[in-house]
Amino acid sequence: MFLHENVVDCVVLAFDEGVLKVLLLKWKVGSFWSLPGGYVMSQESLDDAAARILADRTGLGEAYLEQFHTFSDPTRAFVSSPKDVSTVTEMMKELDPKGDLGFIDWLTKRFLSTGYLSLVRLSETKVSPDFLIDSCHWIDVTKLPPLGGDHDRIVGTAVEHLRKAIRYSPIGLSLLPERFLMKDFQQMYEAILDTSLDRSNFQRKILKHNILIRHEKRMSGGAHRAPYLYSFDHQRYSAKARSGLLS
Amino acid sequence: MFLHENVVDCVVLAFDEGVLKVLLLKWKVGSFWSLPGGYVMSQESLDDAAARILADRTGLGEAYLEQFHTFSDPTRAFVSSPKDVSTVTEMMKELDPKGDLGFIDWLTKRFLSTGYLSLVRLSETKVSPDFLIDSCHWIDVTKLPPLGGDHDRIVGTAVEHLRKAIRYSPIGLSLLPERFLMKDFQQMYEAILDTSLDRSNFQRKILKHNILIRHEKRMSGGAHRAPYLYSFDHQRYSAKARSGLLS
DNA sequence: ACAAAAGTGTTCCCCCTACACCCATGT
DNA sequence: ACATGGGTGTAGGGGGAACACTTTTGT
């Protein structure tokens, strides 16, 4: 009756150098930036499509992945101005004179995009470009380049979603290594909530939940007193899954 | 490339007789129950589609309406068993021998459904059946009949979404009349959160936010002391939109 | 010894909780 | 008068905010 193209766009976030970074793709043609995304195939659920797209682009089999919103502005299109369309067409011809130009259609067509939020450990990813993508970059979410279509709005909605969710669940741990310092943990919260937290009170509040395991001290590197390493106690968390971590 | 049918399903909730009720449609054929829903047309946003479907079914021009999730299970279909399909086909032929049977296809086809939550005042609605719908009913969300497809899951997800949202925003007011009693307000929260709250503390907590206007006493009806009427102070709320109403 | 980071303690105060109490009104 | 529902008060406890203090480690 009314058929639509459905795509999934993944907002893949990592915590690196004290800031939240999002995985962005730089296209060969036109130097456009976009989120990793792709079609939802005929017999595929949105969750499956998102997992496939994430795995293809980052090599991650398992990762935190959650749908957060479906975007449907009828005017949304990856490229909007006629000038950009012709630029892209020219460049495509140069890149591959015999290739079909079907994807030009893709750039200008209206479709529905379902946004997925993914939280990963940057070190565990192996990002890979492909025949359309020039390169992959981890970009500070507060310093985005101009993105195609409404992808900047998608990133914003994703971060807003994360901001709400992290107050009630420890999903942020998906951003940290298996063992981590309390300082990293706090900085991760500060980056997401865009605020500063009292070191001593943060530590007490978190530890009171009894969902972290304290290990022996790290001996290595850093000058001054050696901090403890912590890891997440999945067992105990499942038990008290309803309470929420902050306030 | 991969075209899909996209529909919107509305979970329309009202607060009546102390409980949350959802608007359900009873179909002429097969006595199926379903949520009000419909196609997303070619040049229409999801928001527009949901507003149109809500207006068509309830007569409401303005109402709280918010997207909460997109459902995409490839196996989801309104009618799944072959037996039900043939039953429906027979009944359609009886109802309208010359009509086309295209919508049988609809019942069994895979499509993506975006769920919208709507909060309304039951008294302001004028629900209307149509040529496919036998009747419309407001049903206690805790006492649902068997619904077609995954509509029961959609209702559950909607209520869960409402439960989270109401802790941070006064959307529940969309369920109450312009002027209401503190008792109604509390019962509304209790119905949504499925818990009981201390009367005195609830009142203080709510009033402290300074977003309710207290009017003169109601003289009418009820035996015993006459309670105040309250209404929502939109002005003041906009100012402090970030705080959240319950803890 | 000193500086800086990390861990722990202390104080104050607000707010939540659980009631008790007071007020108003119709029978 | 009294029962009942509605508004207000109060004592106690828990926990968050701010900050001081102690411990550890490399230079």
XYZ file of N, CA and C in Angstrom, chain A residues 1-6 39-47 67 69-70 72-74 110 112 114 168, chain B residues 1-6 39-47 67 69-70 72-74 110 112 114 168:
150
model
N 0.838 -1.192 0.000
C 0.000 0.000 0.000
C 0.882 1.253 0.000
N 1.595 1.456 1.124
C 2.547 2.580 1.199
C 3.899 2.007 1.602
N 4.701 1.712 0.643
C 5.961 1.051 0.993
C 7.060 2.065 1.281
N 7.885 1.725 2.244
C 8.976 2.621 2.646
C 10.276 1.848 2.717
N 11.336 2.603 2.587
C 12.652 2.051 2.844
C 12.930 2.247 4.326
N 13.361 1.192 4.996
C 13.713 1.309 6.415
C 15.202 1.073 6.590
N 20.520 -0.863 5.413
C 19.146 -1.295 5.196
C 18.698 -2.358 6.190
N 17.409 -2.340 6.444
C 16.787 -3.448 7.158
C 16.296 -4.419 6.093
N 16.791 -5.630 6.140
C 16.431 -6.572 5.077
C 15.065 -7.197 5.352
N 14.596 -7.910 4.343
C 13.192 -8.314 4.359
C 12.797 -9.154 5.574
N 13.588 -10.126 5.890
C 13.188 -11.000 6.994
C 14.042 -10.763 8.231
N 14.368 -9.505 8.451
C 15.305 -9.175 9.517
C 14.623 -8.224 10.495
N 14.841 -8.434 11.788
C 14.313 -7.475 12.751
C 15.237 -6.269 12.823
N 14.744 -5.193 13.387
C 15.586 -4.004 13.537
C 16.799 -4.323 14.409
N 16.565 -5.072 15.491
C 17.675 -5.437 16.371
C 18.747 -6.212 15.606
N 17.710 0.180 20.830
C 16.935 1.111 20.005
C 16.509 2.313 20.831
N 15.005 5.559 19.018
C 13.994 6.409 18.371
C 13.955 6.115 16.882
N 12.795 6.326 16.292
C 12.676 6.202 14.844
C 12.404 7.572 14.246
N 11.604 10.125 11.087
C 10.727 9.944 9.919
C 10.367 11.226 9.196
N 11.073 12.276 9.449
C 10.770 13.520 8.759
C 10.705 13.269 7.253
N 9.562 13.565 6.625
C 9.437 13.285 5.186
C 10.463 14.050 4.358
N 13.471 9.554 0.521
C 12.933 9.608 1.865
C 12.895 8.181 2.409
N 12.694 5.844 6.431
C 12.584 5.862 7.876
C 13.866 5.303 8.468
N 15.717 4.075 12.004
C 15.613 3.758 13.426
C 16.998 3.861 14.044
N 19.878 5.212 35.946
C 19.136 4.074 36.481
C 19.756 2.742 36.211
N 14.973 -1.083 -2.518
C 15.862 -2.219 -2.244
C 15.145 -3.243 -1.356
N 14.876 -2.846 -0.118
C 14.091 -3.705 0.776
C 12.911 -2.894 1.275
N 11.792 -3.022 0.617
C 10.673 -2.175 1.000
C 9.826 -2.826 2.083
N 9.350 -1.990 2.956
C 8.541 -2.483 4.071
C 7.263 -1.672 4.198
N 6.280 -2.319 4.774
C 5.075 -1.613 5.167
C 5.304 -1.073 6.565
N 5.022 0.214 6.766
C 5.175 0.816 8.094
C 3.814 1.252 8.609
N -1.750 2.843 8.449
C -0.566 3.006 7.614
C 0.081 4.374 7.775
N 1.381 4.376 7.566
C 2.108 5.631 7.422
C 2.144 5.930 5.930
N 1.567 7.031 5.545
C 1.475 7.324 4.120
C 2.782 7.896 3.590
N 2.847 7.990 2.269
C 4.142 8.225 1.627
C 4.841 9.500 2.081
N 4.107 10.581 2.144
C 4.763 11.832 2.490
C 4.394 12.303 3.894
N 4.273 11.333 4.796
C 3.772 11.636 6.124
C 4.820 11.215 7.149
N 5.017 12.028 8.176
C 5.917 11.613 9.245
C 5.166 10.661 10.175
N 5.921 9.956 10.989
C 5.285 9.060 11.957
C 4.393 9.854 12.906
N 4.911 11.011 13.362
C 4.124 11.850 14.260
C 2.801 12.248 13.628
N 6.049 9.075 20.581
C 6.590 7.795 20.112
C 7.371 7.101 21.214
N 8.462 3.271 20.816
C 9.269 2.134 20.350
C 8.792 1.681 18.980
N 9.705 1.104 18.213
C 9.325 0.510 16.937
C 9.503 -1.003 17.013
N 9.442 -4.805 15.391
C 9.863 -5.275 14.069
C 10.071 -6.773 13.974
N 9.581 -7.517 14.912
C 9.742 -8.962 14.839
C 9.286 -9.458 13.465
N 10.189 -10.117 12.715
C 9.814 -10.560 11.364
C 8.635 -11.529 11.380
N 4.170 -9.204 7.115
C 5.122 -8.651 8.061
C 5.208 -7.154 7.830
N 6.521 -3.210 9.921
C 7.094 -2.542 11.081
C 6.038 -1.657 11.709
N 5.369 1.281 14.603
C 5.894 2.229 15.580
C 4.790 2.549 16.588
N 9.520 12.127 35.899
C 10.283 13.317 35.541
C 9.486 14.398 34.884
